[in-house]
mmCIF file of N, CA and C in Angstrom:
data_model
loop_
_atom_site.group_PDB
_atom_site.id
_atom_site.type_symbol
_atom_site.label_atom_id
_atom_site.label_comp_id
_atom_site.label_asym_id
_atom_site.label_seq_id
_atom_site.Cartn_x
_atom_site.Cartn_y
_atom_site.Cartn_z
ATOM 1 N N MET A 1500 93.685 114.763 122.331
ATOM 2 C CA MET A 1500 95.241 115.443 122.234
ATOM 3 C C MET A 1500 95.870 114.210 121.536
ATOM 4 N N TYR A 1501 96.916 115.406 120.572
ATOM 5 C CA TYR A 1501 97.664 114.227 119.825
ATOM 6 C C TYR A 1501 98.948 113.978 120.417
ATOM 7 N N GLU A 1502 99.645 113.393 120.373
ATOM 8 C CA GLU A 1502 100.749 113.087 121.160
ATOM 9 C C GLU A 1502 101.937 112.569 119.626
ATOM 10 N N GLU A 1503 102.989 113.406 119.593
ATOM 11 C CA GLU A 1503 103.666 113.041 118.633
ATOM 12 C C GLU A 1503 104.346 111.702 118.787
ATOM 13 N N THR A 1504 104.451 110.956 117.841
ATOM 14 C CA THR A 1504 105.078 109.562 117.513
ATOM 15 C C THR A 1504 106.823 109.783 116.750
ATOM 16 N N ALA A 1505 107.494 108.737 116.623
ATOM 17 C CA ALA A 1505 108.546 108.791 116.489
ATOM 18 C C ALA A 1505 108.805 108.381 114.702
ATOM 19 N N THR A 1506 107.408 107.870 114.117
ATOM 20 C CA THR A 1506 107.412 107.488 113.157
ATOM 21 C C THR A 1506 106.947 108.452 111.431
ATOM 22 N N SER A 1507 107.454 108.461 110.685
ATOM 23 C CA SER A 1507 107.080 109.135 109.626
ATOM 24 C C SER A 1507 105.881 108.664 108.734
ATOM 25 N N PHE A 1508 104.739 109.838 108.561
ATOM 26 C CA PHE A 1508 103.862 109.608 108.166
ATOM 27 C C PHE A 1508 103.916 108.908 106.629
ATOM 28 N N ARG A 1509 105.174 109.112 105.891
ATOM 29 C CA ARG A 1509 105.647 108.386 104.708
ATOM 30 C C ARG A 1509 106.082 107.437 104.814
ATOM 31 N N THR A 1510 106.340 106.701 106.132
ATOM 32 C CA THR A 1510 107.135 105.864 105.997
ATOM 33 C C THR A 1510 106.027 104.267 106.403
ATOM 34 N N HIS A 1511 105.431 105.162 107.668
ATOM 35 C CA HIS A 1511 104.139 104.075 108.675
ATOM 36 C C HIS A 1511 103.054 104.708 108.032
ATOM 37 N N ARG A 1512 101.829 103.952 108.910
ATOM 38 C CA ARG A 1512 100.632 104.090 108.597
ATOM 39 C C ARG A 1512 100.133 103.613 110.055
ATOM 40 N N HIS A 1513 98.944 104.371 109.850
ATOM 41 C CA HIS A 1513 98.307 104.560 111.572
ATOM 42 C C HIS A 1513 97.590 103.983 112.003
ATOM 43 N N ILE A 1514 97.029 102.639 112.468
ATOM 44 C CA ILE A 1514 95.884 101.660 112.889
ATOM 45 C C ILE A 1514 95.547 101.735 114.023
ATOM 46 N N ARG A 1515 94.798 101.516 113.923
ATOM 47 C CA ARG A 1515 93.387 100.930 115.182
ATOM 48 C C ARG A 1515 93.441 99.715 115.733
ATOM 49 N N VAL A 1516 93.913 99.058 116.693
ATOM 50 C CA VAL A 1516 94.132 98.249 116.821
ATOM 51 C C VAL A 1516 93.262 97.868 118.567
ATOM 52 N N GLN A 1517 92.949 96.675 118.601
ATOM 53 C CA GLN A 1517 92.792 95.957 119.715
ATOM 54 C C GLN A 1517 93.818 95.319 120.718
ATOM 55 N N VAL A 1518 94.329 95.772 121.438
ATOM 56 C CA VAL A 1518 95.500 95.099 121.772
ATOM 57 C C VAL A 1518 95.333 94.752 123.281
ATOM 58 N N THR A 1519 95.835 93.137 123.673
ATOM 59 C CA THR A 1519 95.753 92.482 124.964
ATOM 60 C C THR A 1519 96.835 92.578 125.846
ATOM 61 N N GLY A 1520 97.374 92.207 126.604
ATOM 62 C CA GLY A 1520 97.962 91.991 127.810
ATOM 63 C C GLY A 1520 99.790 91.359 126.621
ATOM 64 N N GLU A 1521 98.817 90.493 126.303
ATOM 65 C CA GLU A 1521 100.096 89.373 125.412
ATOM 66 C C GLU A 1521 100.593 90.004 123.976
ATOM 67 N N THR A 1522 99.559 91.333 123.805
ATOM 68 C CA THR A 1522 100.008 91.439 122.155
ATOM 69 C C THR A 1522 100.541 92.828 122.542
ATOM 70 N N VAL A 1523 100.529 93.996 123.640
ATOM 71 C CA VAL A 1523 100.463 94.904 123.549
ATOM 72 C C VAL A 1523 102.066 95.350 123.205
ATOM 73 N N GLN A 1524 102.746 96.385 122.675
ATOM 74 C CA GLN A 1524 104.150 96.339 122.279
ATOM 75 C C GLN A 1524 104.208 98.202 122.333
ATOM 76 N N PRO A 1525 105.777 98.609 122.966
ATOM 77 C CA PRO A 1525 106.741 99.686 122.705
ATOM 78 C C PRO A 1525 106.104 100.356 121.537
ATOM 79 N N GLY A 1526 105.430 101.496 121.791
ATOM 80 C CA GLY A 1526 105.325 102.127 120.681
ATOM 81 C C GLY A 1526 103.916 102.390 120.282
ATOM 82 N N ASP A 1527 102.926 101.679 121.177
ATOM 83 C CA ASP A 1527 102.048 101.309 121.085
ATOM 84 C C ASP A 1527 101.476 102.499 121.875
ATOM 85 N N VAL A 1528 100.052 102.945 121.136
ATOM 86 C CA VAL A 1528 99.352 104.623 121.780
ATOM 87 C C VAL A 1528 98.180 103.893 122.336
ATOM 88 N N ILE A 1529 97.727 103.819 123.648
ATOM 89 C CA ILE A 1529 97.005 102.831 124.098
ATOM 90 C C ILE A 1529 95.898 104.379 124.511
ATOM 91 N N VAL A 1530 94.813 104.367 124.414
ATOM 92 C CA VAL A 1530 93.583 105.529 124.155
ATOM 93 C C VAL A 1530 92.981 104.864 125.391
ATOM 94 N N PHE A 1531 92.570 106.199 126.567
ATOM 95 C CA PHE A 1531 91.858 105.983 127.532
ATOM 96 C C PHE A 1531 91.072 106.948 127.717
ATOM 97 N N GLY A 1532 89.917 107.466 126.905
ATOM 98 C CA GLY A 1532 88.741 108.598 126.752
ATOM 99 C C GLY A 1532 89.690 108.935 125.740
ATOM 100 N N ASP A 1533 89.936 110.514 125.679
ATOM 101 C CA ASP A 1533 90.076 111.749 124.661
ATOM 102 C C ASP A 1533 91.758 111.585 124.719
ATOM 103 N N TRP A 1534 92.590 110.833 126.242
ATOM 104 C CA TRP A 1534 93.714 110.739 125.708
ATOM 105 C C TRP A 1534 94.784 109.640 125.262
ATOM 106 N N GLY A 1535 95.459 110.070 124.587
ATOM 107 C CA GLY A 1535 96.805 108.707 124.414
ATOM 108 C C GLY A 1535 97.690 108.511 124.991
ATOM 109 N N TYR A 1536 98.494 107.679 125.345
ATOM 110 C CA TYR A 1536 99.919 107.395 125.943
ATOM 111 C C TYR A 1536 100.487 106.510 125.371
ATOM 112 N N THR A 1537 101.661 107.026 125.062
ATOM 113 C CA THR A 1537 102.575 105.785 124.645
ATOM 114 C C THR A 1537 103.243 104.752 125.189
ATOM 115 N N VAL A 1538 102.985 103.711 124.862
ATOM 116 C CA VAL A 1538 104.017 102.387 126.022
ATOM 117 C C VAL A 1538 105.157 103.123 125.620
ATOM 118 N N ALA A 1539 106.356 103.046 126.520
ATOM 119 C CA ALA A 1539 107.286 102.939 126.542
ATOM 120 C C ALA A 1539 108.287 101.414 126.515
ATOM 121 N N GLU A 1540 107.651 101.050 127.726
ATOM 122 C CA GLU A 1540 108.255 99.847 127.917
ATOM 123 C C GLU A 1540 106.980 98.650 128.411
ATOM 124 N N VAL A 1541 107.464 97.601 127.992
ATOM 125 C CA VAL A 1541 106.461 96.226 128.320
ATOM 126 C C VAL A 1541 107.062 95.711 129.260
ATOM 127 N N ILE A 1542 106.910 95.249 130.865
ATOM 128 C CA ILE A 1542 107.645 94.373 131.348
ATOM 129 C C ILE A 1542 106.525 93.224 131.849
ATOM 130 N N ASP A 1543 107.642 91.847 131.978
ATOM 131 C CA ASP A 1543 106.867 90.886 131.939
ATOM 132 C C ASP A 1543 107.113 90.680 133.837
ATOM 133 N N LEU A 1544 105.836 90.465 134.340
ATOM 134 C CA LEU A 1544 105.638 90.178 136.041
ATOM 135 C C LEU A 1544 105.606 88.719 135.951
ATOM 136 N N TYR A 1545 104.525 89.184 136.518
ATOM 137 C CA TYR A 1545 104.083 87.230 137.213
ATOM 138 C C TYR A 1545 103.121 86.710 136.464
ATOM 139 N N ASP A 1546 102.420 85.362 136.361
ATOM 140 C CA ASP A 1546 101.457 84.628 135.487
ATOM 141 C C ASP A 1546 101.017 85.841 134.280
ATOM 142 N N ASP A 1547 101.776 85.612 133.362
ATOM 143 C CA ASP A 1547 101.639 86.319 132.078
ATOM 144 C C ASP A 1547 101.339 87.750 132.300
ATOM 145 N N THR A 1548 101.344 88.173 133.706
ATOM 146 C CA THR A 1548 100.870 89.913 133.699
ATOM 147 C C THR A 1548 101.979 90.402 133.574
ATOM 148 N N LYS A 1549 101.371 91.664 132.769
ATOM 149 C CA LYS A 1549 102.877 92.773 131.509
ATOM 150 C C LYS A 1549 102.527 93.939 132.785
ATOM 151 N N GLY A 1550 103.439 94.870 132.884
ATOM 152 C CA GLY A 1550 103.746 96.149 133.292
ATOM 153 C C GLY A 1550 103.271 96.832 132.250
ATOM 154 N N LEU A 1551 102.780 97.915 131.954
ATOM 155 C CA LEU A 1551 103.247 99.079 130.710
ATOM 156 C C LEU A 1551 103.684 100.359 131.559
ATOM 157 N N ARG A 1552 104.957 100.924 131.165
ATOM 158 C CA ARG A 1552 105.321 101.955 131.439
ATOM 159 C C ARG A 1552 105.110 102.959 130.181
ATOM 160 N N PHE A 1553 104.175 104.174 130.598
ATOM 161 C CA PHE A 1553 104.164 104.719 129.416
ATOM 162 C C PHE A 1553 105.580 106.293 129.560
ATOM 163 N N ARG A 1554 105.343 106.811 128.397
ATOM 164 C CA ARG A 1554 106.680 107.977 128.147
ATOM 165 C C ARG A 1554 105.830 109.264 129.150
ATOM 166 N N THR A 1555 104.632 109.399 129.679
ATOM 167 C CA THR A 1555 104.922 110.120 130.440
ATOM 168 C C THR A 1555 105.431 110.100 132.030
ATOM 169 N N GLY A 1556 105.087 108.669 132.062
ATOM 170 C CA GLY A 1556 106.011 108.024 133.589
ATOM 171 C C GLY A 1556 104.636 107.314 134.370
ATOM 172 N N GLU A 1557 103.603 107.209 134.066
ATOM 173 C CA GLU A 1557 102.370 105.972 134.943
ATOM 174 C C GLU A 1557 102.832 104.952 134.195
ATOM 175 N N GLU A 1558 102.474 104.146 134.855
ATOM 176 C CA GLU A 1558 102.248 102.792 134.491
ATOM 177 C C GLU A 1558 100.892 102.088 134.840
ATOM 178 N N LEU A 1559 100.710 100.729 134.321
ATOM 179 C CA LEU A 1559 99.470 100.485 134.238
ATOM 180 C C LEU A 1559 99.443 98.739 134.231
ATOM 181 N N ILE A 1560 98.840 97.970 135.252
ATOM 182 C CA ILE A 1560 99.331 96.525 134.912
ATOM 183 C C ILE A 1560 98.060 96.078 134.366
ATOM 184 N N VAL A 1561 98.586 94.741 133.341
ATOM 185 C CA VAL A 1561 97.569 94.037 132.550
ATOM 186 C C VAL A 1561 97.483 93.016 132.551
ATOM 187 N N GLU A 1562 96.168 92.162 132.488
ATOM 188 C CA GLU A 1562 96.018 90.731 132.537
ATOM 189 C C GLU A 1562 96.357 90.052 131.087
ATOM 190 N N PRO A 1563 96.568 88.867 130.669
ATOM 191 C CA PRO A 1563 96.608 88.702 128.850
ATOM 192 C C PRO A 1563 95.456 89.032 128.621
ATOM 193 N N SER A 1564 94.441 88.566 129.440
ATOM 194 C CA SER A 1564 92.716 88.729 128.660
ATOM 195 C C SER A 1564 92.642 90.007 128.739
ATOM 196 N N ASP A 1565 92.760 90.964 129.088
ATOM 197 C CA ASP A 1565 92.625 92.802 129.584
ATOM 198 C C ASP A 1565 92.540 92.963 127.568
ATOM 199 N N GLU A 1566 91.376 93.659 127.233
ATOM 200 C CA GLU A 1566 91.451 94.482 126.081
ATOM 201 C C GLU A 1566 91.293 95.922 126.159
ATOM 202 N N LEU A 1567 92.171 96.516 125.280
ATOM 203 C CA LEU A 1567 92.850 97.689 125.532
ATOM 204 C C LEU A 1567 92.605 98.528 123.705
ATOM 205 N N SER A 1568 92.496 99.650 123.714
ATOM 206 C CA SER A 1568 92.300 100.606 122.776
ATOM 207 C C SER A 1568 93.640 100.930 122.061
ATOM 208 N N ALA A 1569 94.199 100.978 120.726
ATOM 209 C CA ALA A 1569 95.282 101.476 120.630
ATOM 210 C C ALA A 1569 95.674 101.776 119.287
ATOM 211 N N VAL A 1570 96.564 102.600 118.952
ATOM 212 C CA VAL A 1570 96.858 102.993 117.504
ATOM 213 C C VAL A 1570 98.342 102.470 117.515
ATOM 214 N N ARG A 1571 98.391 101.550 116.579
ATOM 215 C CA ARG A 1571 100.041 101.303 116.188
ATOM 216 C C ARG A 1571 100.232 101.649 114.928
ATOM 217 N N ALA A 1572 101.893 101.889 114.812
ATOM 218 C CA ALA A 1572 102.497 102.234 113.301
ATOM 219 C C ALA A 1572 102.775 101.067 112.861
ATOM 220 N N VAL A 1573 102.440 101.182 111.662
ATOM 221 C CA VAL A 1573 102.948 100.092 110.567
ATOM 222 C C VAL A 1573 103.530 100.416 109.345
ATOM 223 N N GLU A 1574 104.654 99.740 108.969
ATOM 224 C CA GLU A 1574 105.251 100.163 107.951
ATOM 225 C C GLU A 1574 104.716 99.868 106.525
ATOM 226 N N ARG A 1575 104.581 101.105 105.872
ATOM 227 C CA ARG A 1575 104.089 101.406 104.624
ATOM 228 C C ARG A 1575 104.849 100.432 103.739
ATOM 229 N N ARG A 1576 104.210 99.718 102.533
ATOM 230 C CA ARG A 1576 105.010 99.053 101.652
ATOM 231 C C ARG A 1576 104.640 99.344 100.538
#
């Protein structure tokens, strides 16, 4: 499934990254199987645990050491 992002391919390039509960950012597209979910909000919870709210409304709680596959938009230089 392709989800339209708010970045332009002219100004940004999209790279695959491994993110953790500590490094995930709003705008990252987290990949679960064949589906991608765009992170709308990262919420600080307890003991460095983060709550991720996706644009689709789903939520996920991640520990600092949890590794997730993601796609991130990075500005072209």
